[in-house]
mmCIF file of C-alpha atoms in Angstrom:
data_model
loop_
_atom_site.group_PDB
_atom_site.id
_atom_site.type_symbol
_atom_site.label_atom_id
_atom_site.label_comp_id
_atom_site.label_asym_id
_atom_site.label_seq_id
_atom_site.Cartn_x
_atom_site.Cartn_y
_atom_site.Cartn_z
ATOM 1 C CA MET A 1 -105.952 -45.315 -10.922
ATOM 2 C CA ALA A 2 -105.388 -48.822 -9.015
ATOM 3 C CA LYS A 3 -107.532 -50.663 -6.803
ATOM 4 C CA ASP A 4 -107.003 -48.706 -3.757
ATOM 5 C CA GLY A 5 -108.414 -45.834 -5.867
ATOM 6 C CA ARG A 6 -105.487 -43.728 -6.050
ATOM 7 C CA VAL A 7 -104.644 -41.882 -8.818
ATOM 8 C CA ARG A 8 -100.730 -43.347 -10.104
ATOM 9 C CA ILE A 9 -99.176 -42.685 -13.110
ATOM 10 C CA GLU A 10 -95.909 -44.152 -14.619
ATOM 11 C CA LYS A 11 -92.525 -43.185 -12.774
ATOM 12 C CA PHE A 12 -90.704 -40.716 -15.056
ATOM 13 C CA ASN A 13 -87.627 -42.358 -16.213
ATOM 14 C CA GLY A 14 -85.857 -39.898 -18.790
ATOM 15 C CA THR A 15 -87.875 -40.332 -21.732
ATOM 16 C CA ASP A 16 -91.089 -38.412 -22.855
ATOM 17 C CA PHE A 17 -90.837 -35.563 -20.294
ATOM 18 C CA ALA A 18 -93.692 -34.107 -21.792
ATOM 19 C CA TRP A 19 -96.072 -36.599 -20.973
ATOM 20 C CA TRP A 20 -95.151 -37.478 -17.625
ATOM 21 C CA LYS A 21 -94.841 -33.387 -16.603
ATOM 22 C CA MET A 22 -98.498 -33.494 -17.958
ATOM 23 C CA GLN A 23 -99.802 -36.145 -15.624
ATOM 24 C CA ILE A 24 -98.058 -34.935 -12.607
ATOM 25 C CA GLU A 25 -99.691 -31.349 -13.370
ATOM 26 C CA ALA A 26 -103.072 -33.244 -13.026
ATOM 27 C CA LEU A 27 -102.271 -35.504 -10.412
ATOM 28 C CA LEU A 28 -101.311 -32.245 -7.798
ATOM 29 C CA GLY A 29 -103.850 -30.567 -9.198
ATOM 30 C CA GLU A 30 -106.188 -33.289 -8.309
ATOM 31 C CA CYS A 31 -104.447 -33.555 -5.020
ATOM 32 C CA ASP A 32 -105.002 -29.716 -4.585
ATOM 33 C CA LEU A 33 -101.167 -29.078 -4.409
ATOM 34 C CA ASP A 34 -100.704 -27.020 -7.679
ATOM 35 C CA MET A 35 -100.345 -23.485 -6.173
ATOM 36 C CA VAL A 36 -96.923 -24.484 -4.663
ATOM 37 C CA LEU A 37 -96.071 -25.106 -8.252
ATOM 38 C CA GLU A 38 -95.530 -20.617 -8.430
ATOM 39 C CA GLU A 39 -94.044 -18.665 -6.702
ATOM 40 C CA LYS A 40 -94.272 -18.503 -3.075
ATOM 41 C CA PRO A 41 -95.879 -14.712 -2.302
ATOM 42 C CA ASP A 42 -93.831 -12.922 0.359
ATOM 43 C CA GLY A 43 -95.533 -11.423 3.414
ATOM 44 C CA MET A 44 -97.479 -14.458 4.496
ATOM 45 C CA ASP A 45 -98.746 -14.869 8.173
ATOM 46 C CA LYS A 46 -97.633 -17.726 10.069
ATOM 47 C CA ALA A 47 -100.718 -19.973 9.482
ATOM 48 C CA ALA A 48 -100.474 -19.609 5.449
ATOM 49 C CA GLU A 49 -97.223 -19.859 5.366
ATOM 50 C CA ALA A 50 -97.957 -23.412 7.302
ATOM 51 C CA ILE A 51 -100.071 -24.214 5.336
ATOM 52 C CA TRP A 52 -97.871 -23.470 2.158
ATOM 53 C CA ASP A 53 -94.820 -25.409 3.389
ATOM 54 C CA SER A 54 -96.889 -28.547 4.251
ATOM 55 C CA LYS A 55 -98.716 -28.747 0.551
ATOM 56 C CA ASP A 56 -95.107 -28.275 -0.672
ATOM 57 C CA LYS A 57 -94.087 -31.110 1.206
ATOM 58 C CA LYS A 58 -96.205 -33.688 -0.054
ATOM 59 C CA ALA A 59 -96.110 -32.407 -3.440
ATOM 60 C CA ARG A 60 -92.031 -32.848 -3.497
ATOM 61 C CA GLY A 61 -93.190 -36.636 -2.155
ATOM 62 C CA LYS A 62 -95.514 -37.242 -4.841
ATOM 63 C CA ILE A 63 -93.139 -35.815 -7.606
ATOM 64 C CA THR A 64 -90.235 -38.060 -5.885
ATOM 65 C CA LEU A 65 -92.353 -41.175 -6.125
ATOM 66 C CA ALA A 66 -93.058 -40.676 -9.593
ATOM 67 C CA LEU A 67 -89.285 -40.992 -10.770
ATOM 68 C CA THR A 68 -87.200 -43.933 -11.287
ATOM 69 C CA ARG A 69 -84.017 -43.543 -8.885
ATOM 70 C CA SER A 70 -81.579 -42.678 -11.670
ATOM 71 C CA VAL A 71 -83.612 -39.680 -12.391
ATOM 72 C CA ALA A 72 -84.719 -38.916 -8.632
ATOM 73 C CA PHE A 73 -80.826 -38.663 -8.169
ATOM 74 C CA ASN A 74 -80.773 -35.263 -10.078
ATOM 75 C CA ILE A 75 -82.909 -33.521 -7.951
ATOM 76 C CA MET A 76 -81.552 -34.220 -4.572
ATOM 77 C CA LYS A 77 -80.372 -31.065 -3.416
ATOM 78 C CA GLU A 78 -83.900 -28.997 -4.700
ATOM 79 C CA THR A 79 -86.337 -27.909 -1.723
ATOM 80 C CA THR A 80 -88.950 -27.129 -3.027
ATOM 81 C CA ALA A 81 -91.764 -29.125 -5.528
ATOM 82 C CA ARG A 82 -91.214 -26.139 -7.782
ATOM 83 C CA GLY A 83 -87.695 -26.224 -8.068
ATOM 84 C CA MET A 84 -87.939 -30.136 -8.768
ATOM 85 C CA LEU A 85 -89.962 -29.174 -11.651
ATOM 86 C CA THR A 86 -88.097 -26.609 -12.958
ATOM 87 C CA ALA A 87 -84.693 -28.594 -12.325
ATOM 88 C CA LEU A 88 -86.331 -31.346 -14.717
ATOM 89 C CA SER A 89 -87.754 -29.135 -16.866
ATOM 90 C CA ASN A 90 -83.601 -27.486 -17.698
ATOM 91 C CA MET A 91 -82.707 -31.654 -17.718
ATOM 92 C CA TYR A 92 -85.108 -33.047 -20.076
ATOM 93 C CA GLU A 93 -87.653 -30.782 -21.636
ATOM 94 C CA LYS A 94 -85.188 -27.756 -22.977
ATOM 95 C CA PRO A 95 -83.823 -28.199 -26.948
ATOM 96 C CA SER A 96 -80.621 -29.223 -26.413
ATOM 97 C CA ALA A 97 -78.501 -30.553 -29.107
ATOM 98 C CA GLY A 98 -78.452 -34.223 -27.559
ATOM 99 C CA ASN A 99 -81.894 -34.468 -27.245
ATOM 100 C CA ARG A 100 -82.818 -33.477 -30.855
ATOM 101 C CA VAL A 101 -80.603 -35.967 -31.976
ATOM 102 C CA PHE A 102 -81.819 -38.523 -29.845
ATOM 103 C CA LEU A 103 -85.418 -37.925 -30.378
ATOM 104 C CA MET A 104 -84.601 -37.585 -34.645
ATOM 105 C CA ARG A 105 -82.858 -41.188 -34.378
ATOM 106 C CA GLU A 106 -85.803 -42.687 -32.508
ATOM 107 C CA LEU A 107 -88.266 -40.964 -35.145
ATOM 108 C CA PHE A 108 -85.988 -42.197 -38.551
ATOM 109 C CA MET A 109 -85.787 -45.792 -37.081
ATOM 110 C CA MET A 110 -89.540 -46.185 -36.085
ATOM 111 C CA ARG A 111 -91.322 -48.805 -38.062
ATOM 112 C CA MET A 112 -94.547 -50.641 -36.958
ATOM 113 C CA ASN A 113 -94.177 -54.575 -37.076
ATOM 114 C CA GLU A 114 -96.174 -56.525 -39.546
ATOM 115 C CA GLY A 115 -99.394 -58.192 -37.371
ATOM 116 C CA SER A 116 -98.627 -55.485 -34.690
ATOM 117 C CA PRO A 117 -101.107 -53.561 -33.200
ATOM 118 C CA VAL A 118 -101.774 -50.143 -34.922
ATOM 119 C CA ALA A 119 -103.812 -48.334 -32.420
ATOM 120 C CA ASP A 120 -100.328 -49.011 -30.444
ATOM 121 C CA HIS A 121 -98.145 -47.979 -33.300
ATOM 122 C CA ILE A 122 -100.172 -44.644 -34.230
ATOM 123 C CA ASN A 123 -100.130 -43.728 -30.115
ATOM 124 C CA GLU A 124 -96.060 -44.525 -30.556
ATOM 125 C CA VAL A 125 -96.008 -42.281 -33.564
ATOM 126 C CA ASN A 126 -98.053 -39.466 -31.675
ATOM 127 C CA SER A 127 -95.775 -39.434 -28.769
ATOM 128 C CA ILE A 128 -92.489 -39.197 -30.293
ATOM 129 C CA LEU A 129 -94.309 -36.310 -32.709
ATOM 130 C CA SER A 130 -94.851 -34.872 -29.121
ATOM 131 C CA ARG A 131 -91.884 -35.235 -27.766
ATOM 132 C CA LEU A 132 -90.081 -33.845 -30.876
ATOM 133 C CA SER A 133 -92.604 -30.269 -30.419
ATOM 134 C CA SER A 134 -91.503 -29.852 -26.721
ATOM 135 C CA VAL A 135 -87.658 -29.499 -28.001
ATOM 136 C CA GLY A 136 -88.916 -26.983 -30.344
ATOM 137 C CA MET A 137 -88.933 -29.371 -33.335
ATOM 138 C CA LYS A 138 -92.782 -29.224 -34.564
ATOM 139 C CA PHE A 139 -93.562 -30.577 -38.293
ATOM 140 C CA ASP A 140 -96.385 -29.285 -40.211
ATOM 141 C CA ASP A 141 -99.727 -31.837 -41.127
ATOM 142 C CA ASP A 142 -98.884 -32.492 -44.172
ATOM 143 C CA THR A 143 -95.273 -33.977 -42.911
ATOM 144 C CA GLN A 144 -97.013 -35.248 -39.486
ATOM 145 C CA ALA A 145 -99.124 -37.639 -42.484
ATOM 146 C CA VAL A 146 -96.055 -38.299 -44.299
ATOM 147 C CA ILE A 147 -93.883 -39.825 -41.233
ATOM 148 C CA LEU A 148 -97.314 -41.794 -40.236
ATOM 149 C CA LEU A 149 -97.677 -43.612 -43.637
ATOM 150 C CA SER A 150 -93.722 -44.022 -43.906
ATOM 151 C CA SER A 151 -93.983 -46.023 -40.916
ATOM 152 C CA LEU A 152 -96.011 -48.946 -42.077
ATOM 153 C CA PRO A 153 -94.929 -51.822 -42.779
ATOM 154 C CA ASP A 154 -94.543 -53.435 -46.518
ATOM 155 C CA SER A 155 -97.841 -55.121 -47.003
ATOM 156 C CA TRP A 156 -99.412 -51.178 -46.760
ATOM 157 C CA SER A 157 -97.966 -50.316 -49.204
ATOM 158 C CA GLY A 158 -100.858 -50.353 -52.031
ATOM 159 C CA PHE A 159 -102.850 -48.901 -49.004
ATOM 160 C CA VAL A 160 -100.042 -45.535 -48.623
ATOM 161 C CA THR A 161 -99.774 -45.647 -52.683
ATOM 162 C CA THR A 162 -103.680 -44.995 -53.212
ATOM 163 C CA VAL A 163 -103.723 -42.829 -50.356
ATOM 164 C CA THR A 164 -101.153 -40.289 -51.344
ATOM 165 C CA GLU A 165 -102.399 -40.461 -55.079
ATOM 166 C CA THR A 166 -105.688 -39.560 -54.433
ATOM 167 C CA ALA A 167 -104.865 -36.885 -51.548
ATOM 168 C CA GLY A 168 -102.190 -35.218 -53.978
ATOM 169 C CA THR A 169 -98.816 -33.236 -52.897
ATOM 170 C CA GLY A 170 -99.267 -30.692 -50.121
ATOM 171 C CA ASN A 171 -103.240 -32.431 -49.539
ATOM 172 C CA LEU A 172 -102.178 -34.682 -46.366
ATOM 173 C CA LYS A 173 -104.137 -34.094 -43.204
ATOM 174 C CA PHE A 174 -102.648 -36.708 -39.607
ATOM 175 C CA ASP A 175 -105.743 -36.609 -38.762
ATOM 176 C CA ARG A 176 -107.683 -37.972 -42.216
ATOM 177 C CA ILE A 177 -104.708 -40.302 -42.303
ATOM 178 C CA ARG A 178 -104.681 -41.286 -38.713
ATOM 179 C CA ASP A 179 -108.383 -42.617 -38.743
ATOM 180 C CA SER A 180 -107.737 -43.949 -42.404
ATOM 181 C CA VAL A 181 -105.447 -46.027 -41.551
ATOM 182 C CA LEU A 182 -107.365 -47.232 -38.581
ATOM 183 C CA GLY A 183 -110.529 -47.629 -40.719
ATOM 184 C CA GLU A 184 -107.862 -49.973 -43.121
ATOM 185 C CA ASP A 185 -106.586 -51.660 -40.114
ATOM 186 C CA ILE A 186 -110.376 -52.791 -38.908
ATOM 187 C CA ARG A 187 -111.086 -54.204 -42.751
ATOM 188 C CA ARG A 188 -108.320 -56.458 -42.817
ATOM 189 C CA ARG A 189 -109.363 -58.142 -40.021
ATOM 190 C CA ASN A 190 -113.012 -58.439 -40.713
ATOM 191 C CA ALA A 191 -111.626 -59.767 -44.020
ATOM 192 C CA SER A 192 -109.046 -62.384 -42.179
ATOM 193 C CA GLY A 193 -111.930 -63.960 -39.837
ATOM 194 C CA GLY A 194 -110.714 -61.690 -36.998
ATOM 195 C CA SER A 195 -113.022 -60.723 -34.464
ATOM 196 C CA THR A 196 -113.648 -57.053 -33.407
ATOM 197 C CA SER A 197 -115.525 -56.503 -30.217
ATOM 198 C CA GLY A 198 -118.626 -54.450 -31.196
ATOM 199 C CA LEU A 199 -118.050 -55.913 -34.868
ATOM 200 C CA LEU A 200 -120.871 -57.782 -36.892
ATOM 201 C CA ASP A 201 -118.842 -61.296 -37.884
ATOM 202 C CA LEU A 202 -119.665 -62.388 -41.415
ATOM 203 C CA GLU A 203 -119.838 -65.897 -42.111
ATOM 204 C CA SER A 204 -118.980 -66.845 -46.043
ATOM 205 C CA GLY A 205 -120.228 -69.768 -47.735
ATOM 206 C CA ASN A 206 -123.762 -70.626 -49.873
ATOM 207 C CA GLY A 207 -125.742 -71.014 -46.372
ATOM 208 C CA PRO A 208 -127.667 -68.409 -44.767
ATOM 209 C CA ARG A 209 -125.181 -65.708 -43.444
ATOM 210 C CA CYS A 210 -125.428 -65.096 -39.799
ATOM 211 C CA ILE A 211 -124.076 -62.602 -36.820
ATOM 212 C CA SER A 212 -122.578 -64.291 -34.072
ATOM 213 C CA GLY A 213 -124.419 -64.300 -30.627
ATOM 214 C CA SER A 214 -124.078 -65.357 -27.082
ATOM 215 C CA GLY A 215 -122.133 -68.187 -26.190
ATOM 216 C CA GLY A 216 -120.025 -67.838 -29.408
ATOM 217 C CA LEU A 217 -123.603 -69.369 -31.474
ATOM 218 C CA CYS A 218 -124.317 -67.691 -34.633
ATOM 219 C CA LYS A 219 -127.819 -66.772 -35.335
ATOM 220 C CA PRO A 220 -129.354 -66.663 -38.897
ATOM 221 C CA VAL A 221 -130.715 -63.578 -40.247
ATOM 222 C CA GLU A 222 -134.032 -63.822 -41.986
ATOM 223 C CA THR A 223 -134.958 -60.261 -41.634
ATOM 224 C CA GLU A 224 -134.478 -57.657 -44.262
ATOM 225 C CA VAL A 225 -131.672 -57.297 -46.552
ATOM 226 C CA VAL A 226 -129.143 -54.878 -44.716
ATOM 227 C CA ALA A 227 -126.055 -53.438 -46.430
ATOM 228 C CA VAL A 228 -122.852 -52.560 -44.040
ATOM 229 C CA THR A 229 -120.651 -49.728 -45.627
ATOM 230 C CA VAL A 230 -117.230 -49.945 -44.663
ATOM 231 C CA THR A 231 -114.906 -46.685 -45.715
ATOM 232 C CA THR A 232 -111.660 -46.304 -44.706
ATOM 233 C CA GLY A 233 -112.122 -42.643 -43.700
ATOM 234 C CA LEU A 234 -110.944 -41.349 -47.359
ATOM 235 C CA GLU A 235 -113.319 -40.343 -49.697
ATOM 236 C CA LEU A 236 -111.118 -41.836 -52.463
ATOM 237 C CA GLY A 237 -112.893 -40.973 -55.083
ATOM 238 C CA GLY A 238 -116.733 -41.809 -53.791
ATOM 239 C CA ALA A 239 -115.570 -45.292 -53.366
ATOM 240 C CA SER A 240 -117.410 -47.992 -51.195
ATOM 241 C CA THR A 241 -117.725 -51.287 -50.023
ATOM 242 C CA VAL A 242 -121.112 -52.429 -49.413
ATOM 243 C CA LEU A 243 -122.041 -55.814 -48.375
ATOM 244 C CA SER A 244 -125.366 -56.876 -48.605
ATOM 245 C CA GLY A 245 -128.198 -60.263 -48.547
ATOM 246 C CA TYR A 246 -126.926 -61.498 -44.659
#
């Protein structure tokens, strides 16, 4: 949402139509304009027709402003909001061979760079899978999990081996693998000393262990022993890492 309180969406540039369509439909609904995406009823009186035409004009304006110039030129001849979205769906949503080839190429080339944000990469994987689904190419849960694991960088090879050997053939679940990847990312960042908002910062050494306080100060902990359990999201033989004594 912009500072002026208006809801804004990213302009559609020809990619990820399913995501843009969901946003524009939500925006039109928020503005009470989504009715014009349906067929215009027959036999409307003049007052009702005037209201419909006014809403349709506003909806056309919002759709146009949510498109890049190159995309908007393709629907210049459309005179209704419904016609505009239908034309866009025909161009970008239907499972044409070109769309499928482009998306599959993007899927095959997708690979997370070393050190890049894991959450961003997972969002990218979800985006590509969603776009493939919109053109009729759906993958089962196990295959989606394999796609995510195979897109991780080489430094994650040990994690991938452990997860796949534990789960076994055909037992991978995308949601569990996603959660495990996110958990492993947190564990790695903590182990390397990276700070994460809302997490305890453990200080190694022979002195008293502590947690970070305000202003970056370290506050010694002198209370009872606390155990912090770090899990990866998968029950890997029931194993977990326990840090205690700080």
